[in-house]
PDB file of C-alpha atoms in Angstrom:
ATOM      1  CA  MET A 251      77.284 105.812  81.066  1.00  0.00           C
ATOM      2  CA  TYR A 252      80.966 105.657  80.163  1.00  0.00           C
ATOM      3  CA  LYS A 253      81.153 109.375  79.495  1.00  0.00           C
ATOM      4  CA  TYR A 254      80.039 109.994  83.091  1.00  0.00           C
ATOM      5  CA  ILE A 255      82.665 107.642  84.472  1.00  0.00           C
ATOM      6  CA  PHE A 256      85.240 109.231  82.174  1.00  0.00           C
ATOM      7  CA  PHE A 257      84.505 112.841  83.083  1.00  0.00           C
ATOM      8  CA  THR A 258      84.347 112.184  86.835  1.00  0.00           C
ATOM      9  CA  ASN A 259      87.727 110.444  86.619  1.00  0.00           C
ATOM     10  CA  VAL A 260      89.167 113.326  84.590  1.00  0.00           C
ATOM     11  CA  LEU A 261      87.963 115.754  87.265  1.00  0.00           C
ATOM     12  CA  LYS A 262      89.484 113.576  89.979  1.00  0.00           C
ATOM     13  CA  CYS A 263      92.830 113.464  88.136  1.00  0.00           C
ATOM     14  CA  LEU A 264      92.817 117.230  87.654  1.00  0.00           C
ATOM     15  CA  GLU A 265      92.226 117.701  91.370  1.00  0.00           C
ATOM     16  CA  GLU A 266      94.894 115.160  92.372  1.00  0.00           C
ATOM     17  CA  ARG A 267      97.446 116.838  90.099  1.00  0.00           C
ATOM     18  CA  ASP A 268      96.340 120.368  91.001  1.00  0.00           C
ATOM     19  CA  MET A 269      95.982 120.910  87.255  1.00  0.00           C
ATOM     20  CA  THR A 270      93.599 123.338  85.567  1.00  0.00           C
ATOM     21  CA  LYS A 271      91.428 122.604  82.562  1.00  0.00           C
ATOM     22  CA  GLN A 272      93.573 125.103  80.652  1.00  0.00           C
ATOM     23  CA  GLU A 273      96.723 123.107  81.461  1.00  0.00           C
ATOM     24  CA  LEU A 274      94.982 119.916  80.380  1.00  0.00           C
ATOM     25  CA  SER A 275      93.898 121.622  77.170  1.00  0.00           C
ATOM     26  CA  ASP A 276      97.468 122.760  76.467  1.00  0.00           C
ATOM     27  CA  ARG A 277      98.893 119.287  77.123  1.00  0.00           C
ATOM     28  CA  SER A 278      96.204 117.310  75.290  1.00  0.00           C
ATOM     29  CA  GLY A 279      95.393 119.558  72.345  1.00  0.00           C
ATOM     30  CA  VAL A 280      91.688 119.329  73.257  1.00  0.00           C
ATOM     31  CA  SER A 281      89.977 122.716  73.306  1.00  0.00           C
ATOM     32  CA  ILE A 282      89.139 124.302  76.632  1.00  0.00           C
ATOM     33  CA  SER A 283      85.492 124.707  75.565  1.00  0.00           C
ATOM     34  CA  PHE A 284      85.219 120.987  74.829  1.00  0.00           C
ATOM     35  CA  LEU A 285      86.857 120.132  78.174  1.00  0.00           C
ATOM     36  CA  SER A 286      84.336 122.387  79.927  1.00  0.00           C
ATOM     37  CA  ASP A 287      81.466 120.616  78.170  1.00  0.00           C
ATOM     38  CA  LEU A 288      83.008 117.250  78.976  1.00  0.00           C
ATOM     39  CA  THR A 289      83.475 117.940  82.672  1.00  0.00           C
ATOM     40  CA  THR A 290      79.872 119.062  83.038  1.00  0.00           C
ATOM     41  CA  GLY A 291      78.561 115.917  81.351  1.00  0.00           C
ATOM     42  CA  LYS A 292      77.558 117.665  78.110  1.00  0.00           C
ATOM     43  CA  GLY A 293      80.460 116.569  75.910  1.00  0.00           C
ATOM     44  CA  ASN A 294      80.641 113.233  74.140  1.00  0.00           C
ATOM     45  CA  PRO A 295      84.339 112.612  73.451  1.00  0.00           C
ATOM     46  CA  SER A 296      85.684 110.509  70.628  1.00  0.00           C
ATOM     47  CA  LEU A 297      88.143 107.741  71.394  1.00  0.00           C
ATOM     48  CA  GLU A 298      90.882 109.948  69.954  1.00  0.00           C
ATOM     49  CA  LYS A 299      90.060 112.795  72.361  1.00  0.00           C
ATOM     50  CA  MET A 300      89.803 110.431  75.326  1.00  0.00           C
ATOM     51  CA  ALA A 301      93.236 108.998  74.462  1.00  0.00           C
ATOM     52  CA  ALA A 302      94.729 112.495  74.181  1.00  0.00           C
ATOM     53  CA  ILE A 303      93.301 113.449  77.583  1.00  0.00           C
ATOM     54  CA  ALA A 304      94.529 110.206  79.178  1.00  0.00           C
ATOM     55  CA  ASN A 305      98.020 110.759  77.740  1.00  0.00           C
ATOM     56  CA  ALA A 306      98.065 114.335  79.012  1.00  0.00           C
ATOM     57  CA  LEU A 307      97.051 113.110  82.479  1.00  0.00           C
ATOM     58  CA  GLU A 308      99.590 110.263  82.254  1.00  0.00           C
ATOM     59  CA  VAL A 309      96.872 107.725  83.061  1.00  0.00           C
ATOM     60  CA  PRO A 310      96.000 104.593  81.070  1.00  0.00           C
ATOM     61  CA  LEU A 311      92.747 105.204  79.175  1.00  0.00           C
ATOM     62  CA  PRO A 312      91.085 101.971  80.397  1.00  0.00           C
ATOM     63  CA  LEU A 313      91.493 103.166  83.980  1.00  0.00           C
ATOM     64  CA  LEU A 314      89.546 106.334  83.173  1.00  0.00           C
ATOM     65  CA  LEU A 315      86.734 104.251  81.692  1.00  0.00           C
ATOM     66  CA  GLU A 316      86.494 101.268  84.035  1.00  0.00           C
ATOM     67  CA  SER A 317      86.752 102.581  87.553  1.00  0.00           C
ATOM     68  CA  THR A 318      84.624 105.049  89.408  1.00  0.00           C
ATOM     69  CA  ASP A 319      84.187 106.095  93.002  1.00  0.00           C
ATOM     70  CA  MET A 320      80.540 106.951  92.320  1.00  0.00           C
ATOM     71  CA  ASP A 321      77.927 104.770  93.932  1.00  0.00           C
ATOM     72  CA  THR A 322      75.433 103.024  91.648  1.00  0.00           C
ATOM     73  CA  LYS A 323      72.557 105.368  92.576  1.00  0.00           C
ATOM     74  CA  THR A 324      74.535 108.496  91.621  1.00  0.00           C
ATOM     75  CA  LEU A 325      75.760 106.899  88.396  1.00  0.00           C
ATOM     76  CA  GLU A 326      72.204 105.911  87.455  1.00  0.00           C
ATOM     77  CA  GLU A 327      70.945 109.426  88.183  1.00  0.00           C
ATOM     78  CA  LEU A 328      73.621 110.886  85.887  1.00  0.00           C
ATOM     79  CA  ALA A 329      72.983 108.333  83.164  1.00  0.00           C
ATOM     80  CA  GLY A 330      69.212 108.638  83.495  1.00  0.00           C
ATOM     81  CA  LYS A 331      68.792 104.861  83.431  1.00  0.00           C
ATOM     82  CA  LYS A 332      69.511 101.656  85.323  1.00  0.00           C
ATOM     83  CA  VAL A 333      73.165 100.670  85.126  1.00  0.00           C
ATOM     84  CA  LYS A 334      73.910  97.023  84.441  1.00  0.00           C
ATOM     85  CA  SER A 335      76.793  95.562  86.402  1.00  0.00           C
ATOM     86  CA  SER A 336      79.459  93.577  84.627  1.00  0.00           C
ATOM     87  CA  LEU A 337      80.321  91.890  87.913  1.00  0.00           C
ATOM     88  CA  PRO A 338      78.901  88.705  89.392  1.00  0.00           C
ATOM     89  CA  HIS A 339      76.286  89.046  92.137  1.00  0.00           C
ATOM     90  CA  GLY A 340      77.896  89.880  95.471  1.00  0.00           C
ATOM     91  CA  PHE A 341      81.022  91.468  93.949  1.00  0.00           C
ATOM     92  CA  VAL A 342      81.887  95.171  93.812  1.00  0.00           C
ATOM     93  CA  ARG A 343      84.663  97.060  92.067  1.00  0.00           C
ATOM     94  CA  VAL A 344      86.634  99.509  94.184  1.00  0.00           C
ATOM     95  CA  CYS A 345      89.240 102.077  93.346  1.00  0.00           C
ATOM     96  CA  ALA A 346      91.917 103.062  95.841  1.00  0.00           C
ATOM     97  CA  VAL A 347      95.317 104.680  96.021  1.00  0.00           C
ATOM     98  CA  LEU A 348      97.523 102.464  98.184  1.00  0.00           C
ATOM     99  CA  PRO A 349     101.167 102.002  99.095  1.00  0.00           C
ATOM    100  CA  GLU A 350     102.858  99.307  97.011  1.00  0.00           C
ATOM    101  CA  HIS A 351     102.760  96.589  99.671  1.00  0.00           C
ATOM    102  CA  GLN A 352      99.027  97.087 100.308  1.00  0.00           C
ATOM    103  CA  ALA A 353      98.318  97.141  96.562  1.00  0.00           C
ATOM    104  CA  PHE A 354     100.130  93.807  96.285  1.00  0.00           C
ATOM    105  CA  ILE A 355      97.834  92.320  98.937  1.00  0.00           C
ATOM    106  CA  VAL A 356      94.715  93.703  97.248  1.00  0.00           C
ATOM    107  CA  ARG A 357      95.815  92.248  93.892  1.00  0.00           C
ATOM    108  CA  ARG A 358      96.186  88.851  95.570  1.00  0.00           C
ATOM    109  CA  TRP A 359      92.673  89.150  96.997  1.00  0.00           C
ATOM    110  CA  GLU A 360      91.399  90.002  93.519  1.00  0.00           C
ATOM    111  CA  GLN A 361      93.116  86.955  92.009  1.00  0.00           C
ATOM    112  CA  HIS A 362      91.556  84.773  94.691  1.00  0.00           C
ATOM    113  CA  ALA A 363      88.102  86.260  94.095  1.00  0.00           C
ATOM    114  CA  ARG A 364      88.385  85.739  90.322  1.00  0.00           C
ATOM    115  CA  LYS A 365      89.364  82.084  90.820  1.00  0.00           C
ATOM    116  CA  LYS A 366      86.452  81.635  93.244  1.00  0.00           C
ATOM    117  CA  ASP A 367      84.038  83.239  90.774  1.00  0.00           C
ATOM    118  CA  LYS A 368      85.129  80.915  87.956  1.00  0.00           C
ATOM    119  CA  GLY A 369      84.374  78.066  90.284  1.00  0.00           C
TER     120      GLY A 369
END
């Protein structure tokens, strides 16, 4: 499942940066053929390759592995199995690009929700 989250986030970062796979290959040292396999869901990257790609994209590796804009149904179709949630019932994880002041507010909401979940 994580490889699907990873490759969809890599594709999103490439699009946001208007970067080609060739540029990513040059910056990361990961071959263009492997990047092509990865971004079509065929590649299975090592931690070392994922770190190199994250560094080249200037994105923390955990962010590329934890967050996804894909809905659960799409993720399950890609993975070919039911995806277990790491979140408590009634909670969802979202990913958004926000101005600083809005991000501050969202972080406060998250802190409140975590306190509420711990009871």
